[in-house]
XYZ file of C-alpha atoms in Angstrom:
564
model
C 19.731 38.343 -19.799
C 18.785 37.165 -16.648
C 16.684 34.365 -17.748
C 19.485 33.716 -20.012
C 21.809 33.323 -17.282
C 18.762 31.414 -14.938
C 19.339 28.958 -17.944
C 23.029 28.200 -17.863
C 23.039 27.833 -14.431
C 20.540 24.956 -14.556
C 22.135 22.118 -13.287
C 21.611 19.186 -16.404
C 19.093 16.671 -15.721
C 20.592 13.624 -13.800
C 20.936 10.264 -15.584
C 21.636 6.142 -15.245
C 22.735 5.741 -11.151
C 22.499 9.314 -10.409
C 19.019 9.318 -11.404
C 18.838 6.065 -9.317
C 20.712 7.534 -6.030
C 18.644 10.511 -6.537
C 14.982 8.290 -7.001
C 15.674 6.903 -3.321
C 16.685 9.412 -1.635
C 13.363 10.594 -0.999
C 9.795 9.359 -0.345
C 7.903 10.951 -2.910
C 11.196 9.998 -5.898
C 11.184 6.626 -4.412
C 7.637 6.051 -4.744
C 7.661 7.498 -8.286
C 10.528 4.605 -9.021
C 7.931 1.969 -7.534
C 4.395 3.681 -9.632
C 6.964 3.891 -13.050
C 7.593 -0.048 -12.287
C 4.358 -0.796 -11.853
C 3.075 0.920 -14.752
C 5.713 -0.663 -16.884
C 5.668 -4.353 -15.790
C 1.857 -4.833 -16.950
C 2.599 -3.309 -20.830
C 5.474 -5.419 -21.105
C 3.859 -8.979 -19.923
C 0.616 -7.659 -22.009
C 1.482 -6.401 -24.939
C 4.591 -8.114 -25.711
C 5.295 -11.004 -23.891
C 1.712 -12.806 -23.464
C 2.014 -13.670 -27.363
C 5.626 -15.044 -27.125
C 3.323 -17.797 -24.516
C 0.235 -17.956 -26.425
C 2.304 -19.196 -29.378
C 4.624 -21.480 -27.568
C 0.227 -22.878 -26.814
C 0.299 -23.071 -30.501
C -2.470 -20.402 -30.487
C -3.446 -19.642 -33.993
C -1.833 -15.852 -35.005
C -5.473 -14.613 -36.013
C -6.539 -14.886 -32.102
C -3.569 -13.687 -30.842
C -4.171 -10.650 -33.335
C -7.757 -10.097 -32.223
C -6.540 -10.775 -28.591
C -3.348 -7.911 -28.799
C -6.626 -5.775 -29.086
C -6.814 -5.545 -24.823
C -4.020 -2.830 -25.910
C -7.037 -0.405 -27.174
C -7.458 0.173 -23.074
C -4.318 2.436 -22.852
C -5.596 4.412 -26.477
C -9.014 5.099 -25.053
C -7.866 5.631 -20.953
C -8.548 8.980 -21.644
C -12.351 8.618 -22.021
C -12.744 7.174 -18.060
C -10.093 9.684 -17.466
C -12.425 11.972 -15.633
C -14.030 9.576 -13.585
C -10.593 8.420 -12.178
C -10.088 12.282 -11.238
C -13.717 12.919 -9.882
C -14.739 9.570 -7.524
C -14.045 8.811 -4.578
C -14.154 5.404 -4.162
C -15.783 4.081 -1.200
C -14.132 2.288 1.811
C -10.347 2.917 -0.095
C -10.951 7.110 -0.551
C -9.475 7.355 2.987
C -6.352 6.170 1.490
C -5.919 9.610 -0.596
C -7.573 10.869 -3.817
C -4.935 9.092 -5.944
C -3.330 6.544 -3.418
C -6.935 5.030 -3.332
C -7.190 4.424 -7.298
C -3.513 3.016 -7.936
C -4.101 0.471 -5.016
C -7.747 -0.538 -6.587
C -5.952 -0.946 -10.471
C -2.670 -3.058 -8.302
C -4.421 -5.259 -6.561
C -6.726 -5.862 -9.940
C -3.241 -6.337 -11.724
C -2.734 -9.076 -9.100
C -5.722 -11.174 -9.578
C -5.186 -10.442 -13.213
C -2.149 -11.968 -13.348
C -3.069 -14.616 -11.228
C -6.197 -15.329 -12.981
C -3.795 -15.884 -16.096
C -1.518 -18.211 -14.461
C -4.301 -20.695 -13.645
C -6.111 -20.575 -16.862
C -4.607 -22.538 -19.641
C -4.861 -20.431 -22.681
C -4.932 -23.999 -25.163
C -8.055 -24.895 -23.419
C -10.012 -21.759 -22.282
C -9.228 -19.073 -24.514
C -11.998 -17.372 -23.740
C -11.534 -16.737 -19.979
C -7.575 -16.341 -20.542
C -8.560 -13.581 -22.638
C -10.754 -11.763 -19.874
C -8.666 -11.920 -17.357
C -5.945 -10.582 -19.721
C -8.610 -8.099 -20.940
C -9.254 -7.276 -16.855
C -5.544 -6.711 -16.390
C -4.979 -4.099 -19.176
C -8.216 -2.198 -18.207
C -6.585 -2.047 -14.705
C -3.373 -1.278 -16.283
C -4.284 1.514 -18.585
C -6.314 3.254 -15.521
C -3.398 3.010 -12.869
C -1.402 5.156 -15.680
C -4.550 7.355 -15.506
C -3.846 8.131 -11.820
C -0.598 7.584 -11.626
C -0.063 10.601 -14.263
C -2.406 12.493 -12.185
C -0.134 11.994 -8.980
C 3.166 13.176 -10.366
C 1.922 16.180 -10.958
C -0.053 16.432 -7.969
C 2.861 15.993 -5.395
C 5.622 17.974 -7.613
C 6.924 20.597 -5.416
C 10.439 22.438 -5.582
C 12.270 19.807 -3.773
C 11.075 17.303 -6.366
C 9.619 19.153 -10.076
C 7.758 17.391 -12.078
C 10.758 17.131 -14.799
C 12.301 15.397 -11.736
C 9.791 12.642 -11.304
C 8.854 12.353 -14.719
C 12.729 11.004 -15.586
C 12.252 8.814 -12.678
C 8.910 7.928 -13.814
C 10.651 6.681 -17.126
C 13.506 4.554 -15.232
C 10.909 2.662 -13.389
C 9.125 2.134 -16.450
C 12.675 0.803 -18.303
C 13.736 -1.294 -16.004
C 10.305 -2.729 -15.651
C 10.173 -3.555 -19.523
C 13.462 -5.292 -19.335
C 11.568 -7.578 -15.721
C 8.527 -8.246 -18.385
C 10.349 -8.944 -21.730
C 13.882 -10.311 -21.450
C 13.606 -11.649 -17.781
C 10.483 -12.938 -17.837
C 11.751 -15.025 -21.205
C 15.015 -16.270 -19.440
C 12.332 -17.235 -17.105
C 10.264 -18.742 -19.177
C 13.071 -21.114 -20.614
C 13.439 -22.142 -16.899
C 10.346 -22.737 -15.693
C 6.672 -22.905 -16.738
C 4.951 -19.805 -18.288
C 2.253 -20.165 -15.309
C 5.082 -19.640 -12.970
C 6.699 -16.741 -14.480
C 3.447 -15.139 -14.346
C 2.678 -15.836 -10.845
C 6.163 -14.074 -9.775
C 5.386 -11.304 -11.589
C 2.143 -10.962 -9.755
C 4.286 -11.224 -6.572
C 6.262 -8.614 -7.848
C 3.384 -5.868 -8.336
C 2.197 -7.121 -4.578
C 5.797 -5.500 -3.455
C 4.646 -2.245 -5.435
C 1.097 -2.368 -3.219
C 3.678 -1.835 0.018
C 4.928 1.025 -1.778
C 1.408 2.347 -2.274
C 0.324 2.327 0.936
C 3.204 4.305 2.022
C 3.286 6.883 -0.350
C 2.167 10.361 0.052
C -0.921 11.964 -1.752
C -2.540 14.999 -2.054
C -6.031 16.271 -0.757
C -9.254 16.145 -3.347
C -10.040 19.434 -4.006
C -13.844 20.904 -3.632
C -16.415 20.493 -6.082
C -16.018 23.791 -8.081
C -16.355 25.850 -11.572
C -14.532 22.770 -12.929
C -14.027 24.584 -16.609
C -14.663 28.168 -16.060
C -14.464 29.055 -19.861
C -17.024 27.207 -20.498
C -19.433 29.220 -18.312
C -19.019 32.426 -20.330
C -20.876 34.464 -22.516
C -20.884 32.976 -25.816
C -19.767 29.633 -25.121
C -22.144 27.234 -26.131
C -25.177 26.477 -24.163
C -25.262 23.761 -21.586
C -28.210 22.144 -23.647
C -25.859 22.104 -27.211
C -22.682 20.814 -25.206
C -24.834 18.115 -24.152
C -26.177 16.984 -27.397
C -22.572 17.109 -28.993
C -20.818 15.265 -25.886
C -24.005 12.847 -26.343
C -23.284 12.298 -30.331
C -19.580 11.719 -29.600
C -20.391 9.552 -26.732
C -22.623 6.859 -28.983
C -20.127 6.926 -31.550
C -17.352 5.875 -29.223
C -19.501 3.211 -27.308
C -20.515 1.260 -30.481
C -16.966 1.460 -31.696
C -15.760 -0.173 -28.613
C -18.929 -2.399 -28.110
C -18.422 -3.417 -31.861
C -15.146 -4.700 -30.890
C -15.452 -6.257 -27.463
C -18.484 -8.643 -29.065
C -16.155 -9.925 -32.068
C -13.844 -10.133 -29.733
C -15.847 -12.595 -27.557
C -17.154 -14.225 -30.326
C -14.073 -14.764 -31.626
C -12.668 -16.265 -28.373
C -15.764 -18.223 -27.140
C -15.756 -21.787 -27.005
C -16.510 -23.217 -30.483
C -19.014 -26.211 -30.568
C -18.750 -29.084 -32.995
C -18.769 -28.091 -36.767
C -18.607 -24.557 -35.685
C -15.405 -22.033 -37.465
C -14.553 -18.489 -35.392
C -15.392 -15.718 -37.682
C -13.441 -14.244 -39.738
C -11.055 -11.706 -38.868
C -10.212 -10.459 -42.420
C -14.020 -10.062 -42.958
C -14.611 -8.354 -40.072
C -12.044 -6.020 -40.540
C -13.121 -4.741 -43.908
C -16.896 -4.854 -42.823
C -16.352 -2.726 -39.480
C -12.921 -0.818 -39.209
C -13.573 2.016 -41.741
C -17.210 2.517 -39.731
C -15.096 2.260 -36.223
C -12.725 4.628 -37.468
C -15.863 7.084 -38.745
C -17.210 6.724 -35.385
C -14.047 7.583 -33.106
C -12.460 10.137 -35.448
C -14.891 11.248 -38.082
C -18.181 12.037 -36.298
C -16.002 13.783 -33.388
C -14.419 15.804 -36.144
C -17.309 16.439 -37.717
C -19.061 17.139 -34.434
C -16.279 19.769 -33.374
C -16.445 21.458 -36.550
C -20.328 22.290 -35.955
C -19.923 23.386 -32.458
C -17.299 26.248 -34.196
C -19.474 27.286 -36.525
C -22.555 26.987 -33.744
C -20.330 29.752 -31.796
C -19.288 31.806 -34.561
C -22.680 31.898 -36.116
C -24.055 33.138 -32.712
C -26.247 29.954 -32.665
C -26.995 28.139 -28.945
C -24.505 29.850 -27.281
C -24.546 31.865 -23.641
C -26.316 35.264 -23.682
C -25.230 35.990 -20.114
C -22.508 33.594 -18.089
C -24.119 30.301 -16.475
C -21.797 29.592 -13.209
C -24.222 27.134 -11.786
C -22.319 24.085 -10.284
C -23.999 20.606 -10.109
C -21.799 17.139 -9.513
C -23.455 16.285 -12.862
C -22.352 19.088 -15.137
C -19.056 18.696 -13.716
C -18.995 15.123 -15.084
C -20.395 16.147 -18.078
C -17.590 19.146 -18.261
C -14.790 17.159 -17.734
C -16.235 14.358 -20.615
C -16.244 17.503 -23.455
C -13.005 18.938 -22.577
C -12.148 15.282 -23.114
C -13.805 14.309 -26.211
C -15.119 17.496 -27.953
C -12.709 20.660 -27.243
C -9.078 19.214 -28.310
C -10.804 18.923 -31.925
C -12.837 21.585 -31.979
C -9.543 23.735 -30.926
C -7.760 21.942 -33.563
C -10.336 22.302 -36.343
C -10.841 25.815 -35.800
C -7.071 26.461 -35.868
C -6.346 24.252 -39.047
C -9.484 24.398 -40.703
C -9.076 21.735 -43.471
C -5.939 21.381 -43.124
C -6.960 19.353 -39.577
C -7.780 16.085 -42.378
C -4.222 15.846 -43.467
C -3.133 16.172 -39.674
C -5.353 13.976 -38.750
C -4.604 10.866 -41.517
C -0.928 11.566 -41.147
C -1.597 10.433 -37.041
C -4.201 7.652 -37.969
C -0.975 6.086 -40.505
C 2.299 7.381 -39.288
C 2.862 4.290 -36.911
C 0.834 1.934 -38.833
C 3.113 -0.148 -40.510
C 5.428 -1.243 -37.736
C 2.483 -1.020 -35.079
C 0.362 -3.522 -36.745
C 3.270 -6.148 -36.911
C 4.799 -5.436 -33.263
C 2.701 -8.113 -31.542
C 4.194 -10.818 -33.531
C 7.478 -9.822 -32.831
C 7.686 -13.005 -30.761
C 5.628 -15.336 -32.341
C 8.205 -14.620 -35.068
C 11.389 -15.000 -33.622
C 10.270 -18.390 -31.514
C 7.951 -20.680 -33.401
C 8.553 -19.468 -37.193
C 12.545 -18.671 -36.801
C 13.029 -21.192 -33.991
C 15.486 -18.585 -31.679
C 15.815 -20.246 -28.402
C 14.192 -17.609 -25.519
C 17.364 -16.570 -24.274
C 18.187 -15.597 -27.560
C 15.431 -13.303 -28.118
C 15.468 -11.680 -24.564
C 19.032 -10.717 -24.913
C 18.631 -9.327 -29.084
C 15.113 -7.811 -28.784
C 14.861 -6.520 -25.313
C 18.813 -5.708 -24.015
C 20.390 -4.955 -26.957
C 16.946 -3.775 -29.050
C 16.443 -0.801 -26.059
C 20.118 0.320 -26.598
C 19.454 0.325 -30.489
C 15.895 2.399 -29.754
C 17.946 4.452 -27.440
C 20.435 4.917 -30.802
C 17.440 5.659 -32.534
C 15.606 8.535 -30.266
C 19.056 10.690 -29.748
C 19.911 10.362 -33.390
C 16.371 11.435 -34.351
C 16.944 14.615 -32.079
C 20.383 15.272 -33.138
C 18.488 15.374 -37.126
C 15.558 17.479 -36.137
C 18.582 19.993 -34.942
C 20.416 19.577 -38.356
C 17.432 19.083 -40.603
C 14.439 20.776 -39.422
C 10.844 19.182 -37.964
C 9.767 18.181 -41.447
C 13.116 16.478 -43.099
C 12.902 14.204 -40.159
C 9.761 13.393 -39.786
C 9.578 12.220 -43.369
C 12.964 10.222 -42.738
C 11.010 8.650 -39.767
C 7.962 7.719 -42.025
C 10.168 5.975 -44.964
C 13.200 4.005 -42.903
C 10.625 1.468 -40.802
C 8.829 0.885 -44.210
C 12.423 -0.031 -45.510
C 12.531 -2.305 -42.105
C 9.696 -4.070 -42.999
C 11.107 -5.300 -46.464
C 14.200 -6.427 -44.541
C 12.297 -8.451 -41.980
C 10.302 -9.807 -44.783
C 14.468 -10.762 -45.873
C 14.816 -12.210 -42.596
C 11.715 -14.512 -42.634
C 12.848 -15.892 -46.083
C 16.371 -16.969 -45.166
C 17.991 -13.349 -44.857
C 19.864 -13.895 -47.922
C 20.486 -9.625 -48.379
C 21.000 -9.519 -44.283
C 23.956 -11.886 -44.800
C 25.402 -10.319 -47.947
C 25.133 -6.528 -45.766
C 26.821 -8.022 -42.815
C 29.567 -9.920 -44.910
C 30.342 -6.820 -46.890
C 30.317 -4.260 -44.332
C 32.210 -6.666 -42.019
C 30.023 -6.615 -39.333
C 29.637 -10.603 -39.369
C 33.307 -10.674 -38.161
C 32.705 -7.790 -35.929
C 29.891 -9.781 -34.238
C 31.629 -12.423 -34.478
C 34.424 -10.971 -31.996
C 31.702 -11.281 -29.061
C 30.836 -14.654 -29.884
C 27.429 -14.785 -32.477
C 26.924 -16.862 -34.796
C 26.178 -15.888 -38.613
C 22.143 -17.041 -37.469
C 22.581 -14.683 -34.589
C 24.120 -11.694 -36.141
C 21.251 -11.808 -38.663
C 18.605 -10.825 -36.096
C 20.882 -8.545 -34.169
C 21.455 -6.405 -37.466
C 17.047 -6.188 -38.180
C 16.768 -5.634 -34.734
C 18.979 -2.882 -35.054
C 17.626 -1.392 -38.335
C 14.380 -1.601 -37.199
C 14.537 0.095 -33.746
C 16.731 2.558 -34.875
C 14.180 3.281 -37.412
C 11.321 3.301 -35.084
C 13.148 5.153 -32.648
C 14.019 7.994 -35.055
C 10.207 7.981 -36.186
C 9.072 8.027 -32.562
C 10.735 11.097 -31.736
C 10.247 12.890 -34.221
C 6.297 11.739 -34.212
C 6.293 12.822 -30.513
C 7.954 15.894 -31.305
C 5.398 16.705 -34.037
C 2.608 15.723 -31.985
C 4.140 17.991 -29.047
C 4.304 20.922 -31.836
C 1.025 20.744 -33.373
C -0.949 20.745 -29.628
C -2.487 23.914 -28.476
C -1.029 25.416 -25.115
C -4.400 25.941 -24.015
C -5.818 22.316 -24.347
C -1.680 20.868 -23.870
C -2.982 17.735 -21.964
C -6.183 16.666 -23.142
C -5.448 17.440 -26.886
C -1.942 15.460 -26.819
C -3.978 12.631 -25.244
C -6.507 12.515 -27.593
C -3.785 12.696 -30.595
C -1.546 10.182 -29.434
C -4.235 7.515 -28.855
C -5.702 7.956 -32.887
C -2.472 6.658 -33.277
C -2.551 3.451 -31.916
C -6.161 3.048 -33.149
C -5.808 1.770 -37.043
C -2.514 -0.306 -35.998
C -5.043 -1.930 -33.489
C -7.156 -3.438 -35.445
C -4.996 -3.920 -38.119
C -3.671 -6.704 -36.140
C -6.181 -8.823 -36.585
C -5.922 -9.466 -40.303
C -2.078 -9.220 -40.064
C -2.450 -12.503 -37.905
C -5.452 -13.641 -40.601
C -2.587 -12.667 -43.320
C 0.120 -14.752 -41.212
C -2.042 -17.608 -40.863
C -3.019 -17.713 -44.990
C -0.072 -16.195 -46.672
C 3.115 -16.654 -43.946
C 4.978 -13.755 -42.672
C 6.756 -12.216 -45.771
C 3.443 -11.331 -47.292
C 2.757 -9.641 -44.387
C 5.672 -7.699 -44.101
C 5.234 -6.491 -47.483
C 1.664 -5.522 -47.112
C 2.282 -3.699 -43.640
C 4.952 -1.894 -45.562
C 2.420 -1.032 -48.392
C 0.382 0.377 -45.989
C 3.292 2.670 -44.552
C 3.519 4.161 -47.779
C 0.044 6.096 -46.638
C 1.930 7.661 -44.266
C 4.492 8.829 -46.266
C 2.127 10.846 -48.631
C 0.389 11.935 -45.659
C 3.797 13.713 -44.434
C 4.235 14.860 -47.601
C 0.909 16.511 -47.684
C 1.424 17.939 -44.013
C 5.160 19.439 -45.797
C 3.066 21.402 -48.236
C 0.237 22.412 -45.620
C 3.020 24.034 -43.408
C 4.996 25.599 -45.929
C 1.983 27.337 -47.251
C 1.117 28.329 -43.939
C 4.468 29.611 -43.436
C 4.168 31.740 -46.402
C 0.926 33.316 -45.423
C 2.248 34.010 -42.188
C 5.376 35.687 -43.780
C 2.863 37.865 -45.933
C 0.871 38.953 -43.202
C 4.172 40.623 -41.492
């Protein structure tokens, strides 16, 4: 009753300007305002906003597919993870264990940006690629340690649930600086320029840094005690699994980074780039076996290596080296969140697994030619597309997330998540509607009335067409992200909450990855409406997959209920 009661009188989270008086009213909020901005600004001018520029360049959509690739860095942060948490870096460690880190990846961001601005992508795609390619490795690790810091300096004056809401405000307002302000910019001034000021503005966010507070580095210790124990598996075994993973994840990711250069090099005379579509079918099932399958397949044999008795720990091994705690921190990372999840879902881990690999698939393989789409190929002026995709798309997303948490109330985890799987397939078929002259869009908006609704604030028939996909498709994708986060959240082990979610949620950003390389190839061959229609194809996977995942749980549920 008492924690009941400890409950009700919880004050509700603060939100909008009360979140914003409360974010500088002290050092620690104020500086996690500053690190969400900075984390923000770089995804936004990345991952979005460099194609609307590269295709204003007239950049063919098959590089710009292969180059959206510099978003793997934030899906596989979590495999330099420990190496942000365990080096000091020298001459900059006197700053603070994280301080030190964030203003390394900042002032990287800054040349980054800079390096961008004075390249001109028409002419030297190659080195406008690396420096973009610089800037999202820099990007991806400042999230690494800025994670890492807002959970170090929580206290009771400022929780973590605290910072992590301002966190996300600084990281809103930051994607509405890099996509809609940075295109009302762009329609201004030269794309060199807006990228310059936005460099400028993460030098602001370096002040910040320096002042902010920071926490000690702790002492070299018993890093993973669990592992030390009798029968745990021997340092020797750990090894050679770590090692197996470890090869499978560097070819994958050397694999890529050479087509990619290929791909972006300087062509001589008579020369072609290689194909993306070839590549893709030659390579991404073998990079997918290498970063999913051989880890699976590797955590399933260290389970049955421990319950077979087999090169584990006859006596605990507490023996402390800098190396083994490198080596520790790399197989919680890579090996344990499977093997946890393996041994808990036996086979059923495969139809988890494939229903992360395709959930997001068919509208993340299409995101990064959102604005390739709306500027060259639908010919919306940039003022039009900042205001419809990023002002009044994150109030449709916002629509999105609460209504997918008021149905996981009314329906249940599973009605919702299969909801979330089929709507952004429909929104695929009605962008495909959209590309060829909207013709259903217009007969929707003149029946419902929402062409004279829209018409009340002053759009045009042309405008209220890519208001109303806009708004089907991020309230689509924002019911399917939370109930995919939810899901994700639900399926974790407490034990493993941290590592294991990161692991999960990057396999999902690994298939739509590369499948944007031969969704630019498709673009380039076939025109957009083909490859809306194949992207949506490809979301049907997902939708058996959730279907599959329905049965797994409601047969778990049963056995469960028979075991009472």
């Amino acid at each position: 009753m008492a924690s009941a009661a400890a409950t009700e009188d919880k004050p509700p989270r603060p939100k909008g300007w009360k979140l914003l008086r409360i974010a500088l009213s002290s050092r620690k909020s104020a500086t996690m305002l500053g690190f969400g901005f900075s984390s923000g600004l770089p995804y936004a001018l990345l991952i979005g906003t460099l194609n609307a520029w590269l295709g204003e360049e007239k950049i063919d959509l098959a590089t710009i597919g292969v180059l959206s690739w510099i978003g793997l860095s934030y899906s596989f942060k979590f495999l330099w993870s420990p190496l942000v948490d365990r080096l000091p870096l020298p001459g900059l460690e006197r700053l603070g264990r994280r301080k030190s880190w964030i203003l390394l990846c900042q002032v990287v961001l800054v040349g980054g940006f800079a390096g961008l601005a004075v390249t001109d992508p028409s002419k030297a795609i190659g080195t406008f690629a690396l420096f973009a390619f610089i800037a999202a490795l820099a990007s991806a690790t400042q999230d690494v340690a800025v994670d890492a810091w807002r959970i170090d300096v929580a206290d009771e004056s400022t929780p973590v649930e605290l910072l992590s809401s301002i966190y996300q405000f600084g990281y809103r307002i930051a994607s509405i600086v890099g996509g809609a302000l940075a295109l009302f910019l762009a329609a201004r001034m030269p794309w060199e320029g807006v990228y310059l000021l936005m460099a400028g503005l993460i030098s602001l966010i370096v002040l910040v840094t320096l002042r902010a507070p920071d926490t000690p580095r702790p002492e070299q210790g018993a890093l993973h005690a669990s592992l030390a124990e009798q029968g745990e598996l021997a340092p020797q075994a750990r090894w050679l699994a770590l090692g197996v993973v470890a090869v499978s994840w560097a070819w994958a990711i050397g694999t890529i980074l050479h087509f990619m250069s290929g791909m972006l090099r300087p062509l001589l005379p008579g020369e072609k780039h290689p194909s993306v579509a070839d590549f893709t079918k030659a390579y991404a099932p073998w990079i997918v076996l290498a970063t999913v399958a051989v880890p699976l397949i590797v955590a399933a044999t260290t389970n049955w290596l421990k319950a077979s008795g087999h090169a584990v720990l006859t006596q605990p091994d507490h023996k402390v080296t800098p190396l083994r705690t490198a080596a520790n921190h790399l197989y919680v990372a890579l090996v344990m969140p499977l093997a946890e999840l393996s041994g808990r879902l036996r086979w059923g881990v495969l139809v988890v697994i494939g229903m992360i690999l395709s959930y997001t698939l068919c509208y993340n393989i299409w995101g990064s030619f959102a604005f390739p789409f709306y500027l060259q190929h639908l010919h919306y002026s940039k003022d039009e597309v900042a205001f419809a995709s990023k002002v009044f798309g994150i109030f449709m997303t916002i629509a999105g997330i609460s209504l997918g948490g008021y149905l996981f109330l009314r329906l249940g985890r599973m009605p919702t998540i299969l909801i979330g799987a089929i709507l952004p397939v429909l929104g695929n078929f009605v962008y495909a509607d959209l590309a060829e002259g909207a013709v259903h869009i217009d007969a929707v908006g003149r029946t419902l009335g929402l062409n004279a609704l829209f018409g009340l604030f002053g759009f045009d028939e042309r405008m209220v067409r890519l208001l109303l996909a806009i708004s089907f498709e991020n309230i689509s994708t924002g019911i399917a992200g939370a109930a995919f986060v939810a899901y994700l959240s639900g399926i974790v082990s407490r034990n493993y909450t941290a590592v294991q979610y990161a692991l999960l949620s990057s396999m999902t950003f690994l298939i739509g990855s590369l499948g944007r390389g031969i969704a630019g190839d498709t673009i380039d061959r076939f025109g957009y409406p083909t490859m809306f229609r194949w992207t949506a194809a490809a979301g049907a996977v997902a939708i058996l997959f959730v279907l599959l995942e329905w049965v797994r749980v409601k047969r778990a549920e049963m056995a469960e209920a028979k075991a009472e």
